[in-house]
Coordinates of C-alpha atoms and ligand atoms in Angstrom, one line a residue:
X60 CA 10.1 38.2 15.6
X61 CA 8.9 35.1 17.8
X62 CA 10.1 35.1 21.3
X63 CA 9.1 31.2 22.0
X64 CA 7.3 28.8 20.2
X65 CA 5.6 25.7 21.5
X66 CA 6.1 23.0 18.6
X67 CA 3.5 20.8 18.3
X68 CA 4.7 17.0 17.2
X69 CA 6.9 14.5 17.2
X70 CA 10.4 12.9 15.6
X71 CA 12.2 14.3 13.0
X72 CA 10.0 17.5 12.2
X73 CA 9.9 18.6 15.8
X74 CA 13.3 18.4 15.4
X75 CA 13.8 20.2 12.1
X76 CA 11.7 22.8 13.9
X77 CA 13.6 23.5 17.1
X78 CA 16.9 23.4 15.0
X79 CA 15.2 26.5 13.2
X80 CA 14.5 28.0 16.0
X81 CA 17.7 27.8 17.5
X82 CA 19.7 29.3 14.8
X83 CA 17.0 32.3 14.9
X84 CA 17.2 33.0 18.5
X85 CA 13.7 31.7 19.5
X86 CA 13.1 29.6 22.3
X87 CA 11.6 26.5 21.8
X88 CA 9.5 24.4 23.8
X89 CA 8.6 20.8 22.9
X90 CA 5.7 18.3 24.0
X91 CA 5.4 14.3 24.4
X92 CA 3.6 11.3 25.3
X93 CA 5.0 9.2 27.7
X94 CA 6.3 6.9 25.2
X95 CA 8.7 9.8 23.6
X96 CA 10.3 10.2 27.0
X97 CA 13.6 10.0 25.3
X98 CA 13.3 11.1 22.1
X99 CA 15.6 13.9 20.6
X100 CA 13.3 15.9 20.1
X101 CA 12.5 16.1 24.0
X102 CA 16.4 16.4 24.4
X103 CA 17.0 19.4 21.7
X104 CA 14.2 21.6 23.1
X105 CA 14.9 24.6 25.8
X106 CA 11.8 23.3 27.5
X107 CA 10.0 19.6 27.7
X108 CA 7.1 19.2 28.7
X109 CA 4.7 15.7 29.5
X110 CA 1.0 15.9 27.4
X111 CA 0.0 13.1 29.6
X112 CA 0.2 9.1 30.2
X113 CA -1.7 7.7 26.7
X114 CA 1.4 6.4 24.8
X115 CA -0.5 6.5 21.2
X116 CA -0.6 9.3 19.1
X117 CA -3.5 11.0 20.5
X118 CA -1.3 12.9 23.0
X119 CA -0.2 15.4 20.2
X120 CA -4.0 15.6 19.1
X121 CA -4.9 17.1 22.1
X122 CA -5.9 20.6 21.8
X123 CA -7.0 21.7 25.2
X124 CA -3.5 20.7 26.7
X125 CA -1.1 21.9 24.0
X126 CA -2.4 25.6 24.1
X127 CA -2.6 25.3 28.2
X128 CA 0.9 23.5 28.1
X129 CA 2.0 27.0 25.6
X130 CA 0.6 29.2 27.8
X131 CA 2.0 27.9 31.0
X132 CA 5.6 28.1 29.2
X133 CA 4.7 31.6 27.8
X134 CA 5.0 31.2 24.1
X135 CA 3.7 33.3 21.5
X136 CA 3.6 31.1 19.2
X137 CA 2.6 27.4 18.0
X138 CA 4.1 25.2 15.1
X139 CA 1.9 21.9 13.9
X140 CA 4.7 20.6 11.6
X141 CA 2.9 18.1 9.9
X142 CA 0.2 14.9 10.5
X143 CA -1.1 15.5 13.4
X144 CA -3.5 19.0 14.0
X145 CA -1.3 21.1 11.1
X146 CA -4.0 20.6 8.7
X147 CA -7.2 20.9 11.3
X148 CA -8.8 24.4 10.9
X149 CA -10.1 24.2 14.3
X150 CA -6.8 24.0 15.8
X151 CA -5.2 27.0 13.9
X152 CA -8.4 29.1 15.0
X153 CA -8.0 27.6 18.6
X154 CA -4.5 28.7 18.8
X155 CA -5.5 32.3 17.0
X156 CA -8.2 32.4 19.8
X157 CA -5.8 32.2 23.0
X158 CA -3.4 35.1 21.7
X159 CA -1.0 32.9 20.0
X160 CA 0.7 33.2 16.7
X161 CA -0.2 30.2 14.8
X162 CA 2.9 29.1 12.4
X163 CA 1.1 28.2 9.3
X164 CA -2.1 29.8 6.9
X165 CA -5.4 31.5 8.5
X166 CA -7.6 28.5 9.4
X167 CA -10.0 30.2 7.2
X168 CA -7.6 29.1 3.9
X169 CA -6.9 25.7 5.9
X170 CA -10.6 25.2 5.4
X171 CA -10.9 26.3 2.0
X172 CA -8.4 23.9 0.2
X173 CA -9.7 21.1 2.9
X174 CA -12.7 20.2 1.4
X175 CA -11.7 18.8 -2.2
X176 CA -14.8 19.8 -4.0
X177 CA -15.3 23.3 -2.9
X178 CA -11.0 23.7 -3.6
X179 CA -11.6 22.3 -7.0
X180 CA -14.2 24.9 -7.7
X181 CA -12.5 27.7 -6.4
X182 CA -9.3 26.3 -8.3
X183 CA -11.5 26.6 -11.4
X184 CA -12.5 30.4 -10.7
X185 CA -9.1 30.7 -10.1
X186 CA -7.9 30.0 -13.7
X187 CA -5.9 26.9 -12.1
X188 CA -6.4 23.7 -13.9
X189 CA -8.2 20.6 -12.4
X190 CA -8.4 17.6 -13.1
X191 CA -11.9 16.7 -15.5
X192 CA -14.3 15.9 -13.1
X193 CA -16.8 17.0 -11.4
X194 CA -17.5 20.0 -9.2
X195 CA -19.6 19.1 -6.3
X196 CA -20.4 15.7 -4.5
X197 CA -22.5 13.1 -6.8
X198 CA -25.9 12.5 -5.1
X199 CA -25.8 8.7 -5.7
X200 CA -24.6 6.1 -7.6
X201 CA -26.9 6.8 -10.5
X202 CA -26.0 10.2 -10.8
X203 CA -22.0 9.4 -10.9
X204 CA -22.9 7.2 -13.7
X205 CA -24.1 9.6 -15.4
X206 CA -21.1 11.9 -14.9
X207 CA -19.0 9.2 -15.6
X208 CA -20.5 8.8 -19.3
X209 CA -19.4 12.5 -19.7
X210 CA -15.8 12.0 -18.0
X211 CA -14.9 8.9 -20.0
X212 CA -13.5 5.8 -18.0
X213 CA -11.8 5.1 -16.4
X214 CA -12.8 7.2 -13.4
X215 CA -11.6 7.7 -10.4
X216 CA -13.9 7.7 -7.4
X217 CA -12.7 10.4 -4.5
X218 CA -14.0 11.5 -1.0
X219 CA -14.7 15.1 -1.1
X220 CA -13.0 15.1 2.7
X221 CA -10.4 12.8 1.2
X222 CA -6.7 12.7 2.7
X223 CA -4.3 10.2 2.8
X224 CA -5.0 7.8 -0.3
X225 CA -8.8 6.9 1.8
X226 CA -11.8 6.3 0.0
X227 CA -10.5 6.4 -3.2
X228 CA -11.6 4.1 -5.9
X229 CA -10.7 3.4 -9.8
X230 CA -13.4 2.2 -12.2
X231 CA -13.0 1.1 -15.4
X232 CA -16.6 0.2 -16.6
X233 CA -20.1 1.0 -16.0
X234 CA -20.8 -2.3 -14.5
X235 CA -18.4 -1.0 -11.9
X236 CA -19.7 1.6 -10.6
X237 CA -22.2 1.0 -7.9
X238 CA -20.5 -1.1 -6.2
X239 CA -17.2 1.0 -6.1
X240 CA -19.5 4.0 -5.1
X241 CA -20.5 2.0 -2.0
X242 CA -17.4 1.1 -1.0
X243 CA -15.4 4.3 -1.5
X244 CA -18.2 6.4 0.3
X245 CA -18.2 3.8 3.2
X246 CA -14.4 4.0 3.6
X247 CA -15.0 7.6 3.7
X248 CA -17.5 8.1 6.5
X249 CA -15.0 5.9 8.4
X250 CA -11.9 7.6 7.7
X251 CA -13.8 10.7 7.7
X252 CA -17.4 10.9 8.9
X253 CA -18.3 12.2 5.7
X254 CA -19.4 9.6 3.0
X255 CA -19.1 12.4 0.3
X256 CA -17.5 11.3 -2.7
X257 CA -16.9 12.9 -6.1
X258 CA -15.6 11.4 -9.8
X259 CA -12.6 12.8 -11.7
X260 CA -10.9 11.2 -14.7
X261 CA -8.3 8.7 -14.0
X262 CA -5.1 9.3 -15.4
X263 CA -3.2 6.3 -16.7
X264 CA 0.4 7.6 -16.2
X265 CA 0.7 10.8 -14.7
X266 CA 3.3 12.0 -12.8
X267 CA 2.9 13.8 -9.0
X268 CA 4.7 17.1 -9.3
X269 CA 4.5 19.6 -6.6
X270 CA 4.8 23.6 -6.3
X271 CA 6.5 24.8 -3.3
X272 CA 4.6 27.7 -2.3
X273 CA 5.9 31.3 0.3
X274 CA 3.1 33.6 1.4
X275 CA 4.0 36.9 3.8
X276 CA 1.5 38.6 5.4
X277 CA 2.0 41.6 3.4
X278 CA 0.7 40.0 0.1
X279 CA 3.6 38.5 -1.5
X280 CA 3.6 35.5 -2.6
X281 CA 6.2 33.5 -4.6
X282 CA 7.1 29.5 -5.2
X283 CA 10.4 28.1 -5.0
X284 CA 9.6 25.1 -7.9
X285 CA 9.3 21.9 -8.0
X286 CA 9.6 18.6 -6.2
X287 CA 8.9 15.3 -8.2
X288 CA 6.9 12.7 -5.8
X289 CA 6.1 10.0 -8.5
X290 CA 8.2 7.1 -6.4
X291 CA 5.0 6.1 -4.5
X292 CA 3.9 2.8 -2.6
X293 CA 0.1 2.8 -2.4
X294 CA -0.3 6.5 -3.0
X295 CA 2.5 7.1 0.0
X296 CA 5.4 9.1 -1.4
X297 CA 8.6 7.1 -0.5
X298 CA 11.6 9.0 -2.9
X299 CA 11.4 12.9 -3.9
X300 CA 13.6 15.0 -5.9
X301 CA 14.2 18.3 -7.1
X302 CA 13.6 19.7 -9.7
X303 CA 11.5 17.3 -12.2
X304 CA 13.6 15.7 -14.9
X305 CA 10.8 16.5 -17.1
X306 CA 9.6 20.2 -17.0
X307 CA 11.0 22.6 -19.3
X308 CA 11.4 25.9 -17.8
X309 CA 8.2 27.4 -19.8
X310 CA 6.0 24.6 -17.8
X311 CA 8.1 25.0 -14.4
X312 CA 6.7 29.0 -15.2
X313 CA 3.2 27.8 -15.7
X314 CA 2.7 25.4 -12.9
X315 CA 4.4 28.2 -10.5
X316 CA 2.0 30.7 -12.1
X317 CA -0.6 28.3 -11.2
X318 CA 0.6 27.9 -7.9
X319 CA 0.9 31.4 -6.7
X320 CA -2.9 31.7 -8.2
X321 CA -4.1 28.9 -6.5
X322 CA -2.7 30.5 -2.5
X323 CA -3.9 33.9 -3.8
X324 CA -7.5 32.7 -4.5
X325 CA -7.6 31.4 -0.9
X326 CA -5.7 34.2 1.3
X327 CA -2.8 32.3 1.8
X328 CA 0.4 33.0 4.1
X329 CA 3.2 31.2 5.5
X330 CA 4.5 27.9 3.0
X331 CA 2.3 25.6 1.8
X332 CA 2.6 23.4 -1.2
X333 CA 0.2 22.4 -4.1
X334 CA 0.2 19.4 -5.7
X335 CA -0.3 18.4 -9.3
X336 CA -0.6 15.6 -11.6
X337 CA 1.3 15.9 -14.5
X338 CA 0.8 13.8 -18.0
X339 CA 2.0 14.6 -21.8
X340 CA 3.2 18.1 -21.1
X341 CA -0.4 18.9 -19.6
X342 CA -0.4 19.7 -15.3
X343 CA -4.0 19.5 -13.2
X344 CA -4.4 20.6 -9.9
X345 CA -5.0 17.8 -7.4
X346 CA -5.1 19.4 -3.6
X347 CA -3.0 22.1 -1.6
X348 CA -1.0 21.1 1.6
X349 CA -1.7 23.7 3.9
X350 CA 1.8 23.0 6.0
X351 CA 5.1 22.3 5.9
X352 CA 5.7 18.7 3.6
X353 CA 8.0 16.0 4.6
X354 CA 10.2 16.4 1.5
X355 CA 10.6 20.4 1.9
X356 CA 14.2 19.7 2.1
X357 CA 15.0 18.7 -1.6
X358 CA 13.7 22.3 -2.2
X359 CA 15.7 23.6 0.8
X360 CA 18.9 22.3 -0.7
X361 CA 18.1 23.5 -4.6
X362 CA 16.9 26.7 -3.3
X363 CA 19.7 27.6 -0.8
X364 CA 16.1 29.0 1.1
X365 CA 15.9 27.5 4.9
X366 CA 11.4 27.0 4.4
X367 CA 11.4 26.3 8.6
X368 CA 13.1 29.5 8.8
X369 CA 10.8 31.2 7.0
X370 CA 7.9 29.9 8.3
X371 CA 9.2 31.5 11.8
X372 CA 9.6 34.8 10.1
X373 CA 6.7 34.8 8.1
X374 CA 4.4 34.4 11.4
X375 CA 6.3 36.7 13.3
X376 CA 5.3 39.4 10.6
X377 CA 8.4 39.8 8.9
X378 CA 8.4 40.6 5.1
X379 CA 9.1 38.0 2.0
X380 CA 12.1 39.7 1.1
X381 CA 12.7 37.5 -2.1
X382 CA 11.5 38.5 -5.7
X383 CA 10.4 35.4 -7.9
X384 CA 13.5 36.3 -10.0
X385 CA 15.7 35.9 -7.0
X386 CA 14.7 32.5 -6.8
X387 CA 17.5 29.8 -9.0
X388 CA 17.5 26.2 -8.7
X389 CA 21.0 24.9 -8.5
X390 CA 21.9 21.0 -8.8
X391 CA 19.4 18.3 -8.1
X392 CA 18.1 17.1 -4.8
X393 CA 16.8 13.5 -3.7
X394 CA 15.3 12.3 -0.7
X395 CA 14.8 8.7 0.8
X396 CA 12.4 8.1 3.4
X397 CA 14.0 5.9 5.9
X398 CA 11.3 4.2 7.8
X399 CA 11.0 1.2 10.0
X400 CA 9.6 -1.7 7.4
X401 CA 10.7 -4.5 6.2
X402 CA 11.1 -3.8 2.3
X403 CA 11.8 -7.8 1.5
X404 CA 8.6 -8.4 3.8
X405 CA 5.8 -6.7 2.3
X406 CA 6.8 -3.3 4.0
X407 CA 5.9 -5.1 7.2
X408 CA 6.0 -2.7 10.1
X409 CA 9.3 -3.8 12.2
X410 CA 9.1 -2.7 16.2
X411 CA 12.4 -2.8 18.3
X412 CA 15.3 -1.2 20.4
X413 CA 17.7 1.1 17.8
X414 CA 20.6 -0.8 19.1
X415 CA 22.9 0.9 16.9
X416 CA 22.7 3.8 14.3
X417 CA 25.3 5.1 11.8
X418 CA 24.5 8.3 10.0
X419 CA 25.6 8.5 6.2
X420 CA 28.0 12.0 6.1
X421 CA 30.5 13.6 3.2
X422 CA 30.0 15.9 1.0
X423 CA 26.1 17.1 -0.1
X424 CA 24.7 14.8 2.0
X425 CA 21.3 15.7 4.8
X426 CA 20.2 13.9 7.4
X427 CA 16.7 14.9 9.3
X428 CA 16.2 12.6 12.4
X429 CA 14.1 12.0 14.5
X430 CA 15.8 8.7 16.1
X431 CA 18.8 8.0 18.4
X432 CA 20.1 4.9 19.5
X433 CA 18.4 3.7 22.8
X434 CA 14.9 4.4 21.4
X435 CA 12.4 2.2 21.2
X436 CA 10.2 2.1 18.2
X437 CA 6.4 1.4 18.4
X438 CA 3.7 0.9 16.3
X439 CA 2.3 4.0 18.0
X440 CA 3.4 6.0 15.5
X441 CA 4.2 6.9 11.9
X442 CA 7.1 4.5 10.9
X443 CA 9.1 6.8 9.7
X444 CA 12.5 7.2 11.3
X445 CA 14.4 10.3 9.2
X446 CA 15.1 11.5 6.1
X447 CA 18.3 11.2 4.0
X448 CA 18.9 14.0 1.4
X449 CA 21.6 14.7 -0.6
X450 CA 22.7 17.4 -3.2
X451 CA 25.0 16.9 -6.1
X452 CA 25.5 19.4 -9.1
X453 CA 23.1 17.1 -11.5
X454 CA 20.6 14.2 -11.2
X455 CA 22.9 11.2 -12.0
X456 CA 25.8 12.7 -9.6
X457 CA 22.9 13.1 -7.2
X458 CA 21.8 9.0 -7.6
X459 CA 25.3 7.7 -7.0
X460 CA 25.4 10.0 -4.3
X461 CA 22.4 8.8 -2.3
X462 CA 23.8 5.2 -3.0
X463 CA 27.0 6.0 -1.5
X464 CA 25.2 7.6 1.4
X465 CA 22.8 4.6 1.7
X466 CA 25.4 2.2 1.8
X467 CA 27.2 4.3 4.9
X468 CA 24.0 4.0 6.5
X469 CA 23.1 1.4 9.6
X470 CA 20.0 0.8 11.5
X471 CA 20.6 -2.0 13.8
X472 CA 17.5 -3.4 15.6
X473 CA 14.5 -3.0 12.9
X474 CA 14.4 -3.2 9.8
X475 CA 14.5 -0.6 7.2
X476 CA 13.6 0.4 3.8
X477 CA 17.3 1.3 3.0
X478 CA 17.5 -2.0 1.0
X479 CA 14.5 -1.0 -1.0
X480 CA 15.9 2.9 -1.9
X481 CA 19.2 1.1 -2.3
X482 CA 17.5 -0.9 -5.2
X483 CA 15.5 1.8 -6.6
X484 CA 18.9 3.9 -7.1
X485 CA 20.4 1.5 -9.1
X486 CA 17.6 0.7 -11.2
X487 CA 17.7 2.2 -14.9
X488 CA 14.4 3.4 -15.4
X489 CA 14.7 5.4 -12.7
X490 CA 18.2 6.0 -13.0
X491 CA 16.8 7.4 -16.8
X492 CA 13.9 9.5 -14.9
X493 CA 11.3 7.2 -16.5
X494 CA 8.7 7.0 -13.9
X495 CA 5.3 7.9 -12.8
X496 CA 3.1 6.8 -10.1
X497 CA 2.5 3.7 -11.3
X498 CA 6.5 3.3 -10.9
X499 CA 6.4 0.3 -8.3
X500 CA 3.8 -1.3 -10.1
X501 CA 5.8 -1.8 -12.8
X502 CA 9.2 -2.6 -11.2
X503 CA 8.0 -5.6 -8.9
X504 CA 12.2 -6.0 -8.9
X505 CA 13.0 -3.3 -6.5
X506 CA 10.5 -5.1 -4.0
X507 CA 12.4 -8.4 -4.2
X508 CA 15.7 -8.8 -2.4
X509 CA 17.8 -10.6 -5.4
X510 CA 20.0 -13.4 -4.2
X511 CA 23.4 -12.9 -3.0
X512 CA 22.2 -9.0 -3.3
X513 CA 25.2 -7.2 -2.2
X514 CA 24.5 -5.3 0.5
X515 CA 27.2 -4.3 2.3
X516 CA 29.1 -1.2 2.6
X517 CA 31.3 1.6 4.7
X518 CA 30.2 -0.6 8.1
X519 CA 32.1 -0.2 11.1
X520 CA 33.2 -3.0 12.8
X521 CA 30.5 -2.4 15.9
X522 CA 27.8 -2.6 13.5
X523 CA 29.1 -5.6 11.9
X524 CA 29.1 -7.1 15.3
X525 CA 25.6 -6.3 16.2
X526 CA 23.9 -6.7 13.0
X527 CA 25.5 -10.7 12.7
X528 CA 24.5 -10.8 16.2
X529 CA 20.9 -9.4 15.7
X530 CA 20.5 -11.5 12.7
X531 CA 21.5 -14.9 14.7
X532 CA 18.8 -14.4 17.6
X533 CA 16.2 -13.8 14.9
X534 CA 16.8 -17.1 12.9
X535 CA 19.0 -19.2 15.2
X536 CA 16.5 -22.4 15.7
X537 CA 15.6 -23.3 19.3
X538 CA 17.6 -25.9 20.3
X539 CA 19.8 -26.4 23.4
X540 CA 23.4 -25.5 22.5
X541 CA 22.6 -23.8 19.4
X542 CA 25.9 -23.2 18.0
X543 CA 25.3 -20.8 15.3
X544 CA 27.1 -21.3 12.0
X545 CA 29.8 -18.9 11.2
X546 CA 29.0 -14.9 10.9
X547 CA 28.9 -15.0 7.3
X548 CA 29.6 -10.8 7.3
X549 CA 32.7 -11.4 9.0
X550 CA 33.6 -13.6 6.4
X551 CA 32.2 -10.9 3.6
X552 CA 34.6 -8.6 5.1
X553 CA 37.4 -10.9 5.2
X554 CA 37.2 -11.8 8.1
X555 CA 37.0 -15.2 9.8
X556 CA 35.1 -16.2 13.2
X557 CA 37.2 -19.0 13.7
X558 CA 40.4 -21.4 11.9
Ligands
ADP80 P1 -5.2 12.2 -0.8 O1 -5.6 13.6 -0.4 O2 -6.1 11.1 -0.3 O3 -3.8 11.9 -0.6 P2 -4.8 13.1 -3.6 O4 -5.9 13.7 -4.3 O5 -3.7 13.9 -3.0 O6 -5.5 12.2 -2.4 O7 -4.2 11.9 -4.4 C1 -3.2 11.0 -3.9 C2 -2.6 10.2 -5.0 O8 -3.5 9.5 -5.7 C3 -1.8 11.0 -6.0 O9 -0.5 11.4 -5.6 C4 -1.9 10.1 -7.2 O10 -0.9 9.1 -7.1 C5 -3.2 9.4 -7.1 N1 -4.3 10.2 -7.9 C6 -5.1 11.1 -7.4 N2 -5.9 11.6 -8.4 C7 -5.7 10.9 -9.5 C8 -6.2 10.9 -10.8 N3 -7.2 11.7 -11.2 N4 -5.7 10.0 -11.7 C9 -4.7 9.2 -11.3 N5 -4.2 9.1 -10.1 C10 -4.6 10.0 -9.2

């Protein structure tokens, strides 16, 4: 077993990760830039300690310091959670290299599913299958056209180093197609520095269902199901759920199958997840996650299986001791990401003081933090703030649930996307499960705050207080006196401010 474990991020996964620790009896030891000073994450670890001044993100990119900082506390041990180095095979090695365990795959299958062309063929010799495309990188524009001729548009345009939605381009004709070649294979080489870029069919519907994947280091591997992503804004995942509401358990079977093939053909240990498009009853492979995802916890609460946990024991060289038969998914899970934009704004970024923060509770309902009130929140960093999850035996119980739990929520000093999930949970294609990726596309509604939307709930009286108050400094006009007119929550709650 681990002894102490240097965890390597930020917010509500270092978080998740120290809470692991803590119920396993490891010691854990947490990093941060100046600007996290007094995050929880800082405040829940045994140990603290300062990567240096620079307030952006790059403190938790810095290699060098976060295996002198681990070595200096005397771990054994390093967890990347996820963003940041988790997927960067030089990092694992690095770690590997200075005597330390690190808590995810061998860099070696890191690299392997990282390069999108080379995991597509080995997906292929796998038996696992891809999306209709091609195998290796097109030379130029000329030769994609002619691949695209044998695809069929429309095509979708994809940098072989691709990650994070970059450099990825649809076409629907020939006349297209230089021009979108260009411009994907320039986003690429910035986002990347490498302009490699590939074809694949565009799908016109599909759906994003993921394969939770467990790997010992005794060669046992197993998957825990699914989790349905298709709730996306520009190919960012913003709602998850578990399981699907469209696999039958013969395709759940076949997509695990393909799953457990997919980590075999690369080496893989520890959790890592693989991604798939599905459309008409057929599933493709689209990329492996070589960490821990965001929305583990929808599986976490289906699967009754703690995956941080595992992920501990897995590195400290414990056996899998699970049979795929052992593993039954119970209820339905659904996740909302709670981040810091302004959903009736364009999902503009929204910076401030937490002034006040009420956390949803009752019955089968999660919430993963990373936020307290006090903290400040920057543009520095990713805007999300936490995670609520809840359970419920089945997946309507489930939505009225996470509406419930939304409406008990309360972020007072930036702006959040709970109106936007809020919306989504009420809507009735969703509420039917009729959705794919293209969900928000076709539901401008649940972007648009309706008027007279009704958006209050279980508040307390404090948060009543501050919100009206917050609200008043942002739009009260600037002139001298400026008697604001009457707090019109106060009167929503039957109150009055005045005779
Ligand atoms: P990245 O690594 O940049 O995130 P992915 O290959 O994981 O790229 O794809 C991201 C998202 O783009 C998917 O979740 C899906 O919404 C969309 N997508 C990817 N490939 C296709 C395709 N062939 N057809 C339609 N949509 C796709």
């Amino acid at each position: 077993m681990l002894e102490k474990v240097l965890v390597a991020n930020r917010g509500e996964i270092a978080l998740r990760i120290i809470r692991a620790c803590r119920e396993l009896g490891i010691r854990s030891v947490a990093v941060y830039s100046e600007a996290d000073r007094l995050s929880p994450h800082v405040q829940a670890a045994d140990e603290a300690y300062l990567l240096g001044p620079a307030p952006s993100s790059e403190s938790y990119l810095r290699i060098d310091r976060l295996i002198e900082v681990a070595q200096r506390a005397g771990c054994d041990a390093v967890h990347p959670g996820y963003g940041f180095l988790a997927e960067r095979a030089p990092f694992a090695a690095a770690v590997e290299q200075a005597g330390l365990t690190f808590v995810g795959p061998p860099a070696s299958a890191i690299e392997a599913m990282g390069d999108k062309t080379a995991a597509r063929r080995r997906m292929i010799d796998a038996g696992v299958p891809v999306v209709p495309g091609m195998a290796e990188p097109a030379e130029d524009a000329a030769t994609a056209l002619r691949e695209a001729e044998s695809i069929g548009y429309p095509v979708l345009l994809k940098a072989a180093a691709g990650g994070g939605g970059k450099g990825m381009r649809v076409v629907h004709e020939p006349g297209e197609l230089e021009k979108a070649f260009a411009a994907a294979s320039n986003e690429a080489t910035n986002a990347f520095g490498d302009g490699r870029v590939y074809l694949e069919r565009y799908l016109t519907g599909p759906r994003h269902i993921e394969i939770q994947v467990l790997a010992d280091a005794h060669g046992h591997t197993i998957h825990l199901g699914e989790r349905e992503c298709s709730i996306q804004r520009r190919h960012q995942k913003m709602i998850e759920e578990a399981p699907s509401s469209v696999l039958t358990p013969e395709q759940r079977e076949a997509m695990g199958s393909a799953a457990v093939a997919a980590a075999r053909a690369v080496g893989y240990r520890n959790a890592g997840t693989c991604e798939f498009l599905w459309q008409d009853g057929e599933f493709f492979f689209l990329e492996m996650n070589t960490r821990i995802q965001v929305e583990h916890p929808v599986t976490e609460l289906v699967t009754g299986q703690d995956l941080v946990a595992w992920q501990l024991r897995i590195a400290g060289g414990e056996r899998l001791d699970l049979r795929q038969e052992d593993v039954v998914l119970l209820g339905h899970a659904i996740e909302c990401r709670i981040t810091s934009e302004d959903p009736d704004n364009g999902f503009m970024p929204s910076t401030g003081r937490i002034r006040l923060l009420e956390i949803p509770a009752g019955p089968g309902v999660r919430w993963d933090g990373g936020v307290a009130e006090g903290v400040e929140v920057s543009l520095y960093y990713d805007p999300m703030l936490a995670k609520l999850i809840v359970h419920a035996p089945d997946r309507a119980q489930a939505i009225d649930r996470m509406d419930r739990a939304l409406t008990e929520l309360r972020v007072v000093g930036v702006e959040t996307s709970v109106p936007f999930h809020r919306r989504v949970m009420r809507e009735p294609d969703f509420r039917a499960g009729r959705l794919d990726i293209r969900y928000l596309e076709k539901h401008q509604d649940v972007l648009r705050r309706e008027p007279g939307e009704d958006l209050l709930g279980a508040v307390s009286v404090a948060a009543a207080l501050l919100e009206e108050e917050h609200r008043r400094r942002r739009t009260a006009p600037r002139t001298a006196g400026g008697a604001s007119a009457p707090a019109s929550r106060w009167r929503d709650m039957g109150w009055r401010s005045g005779p």
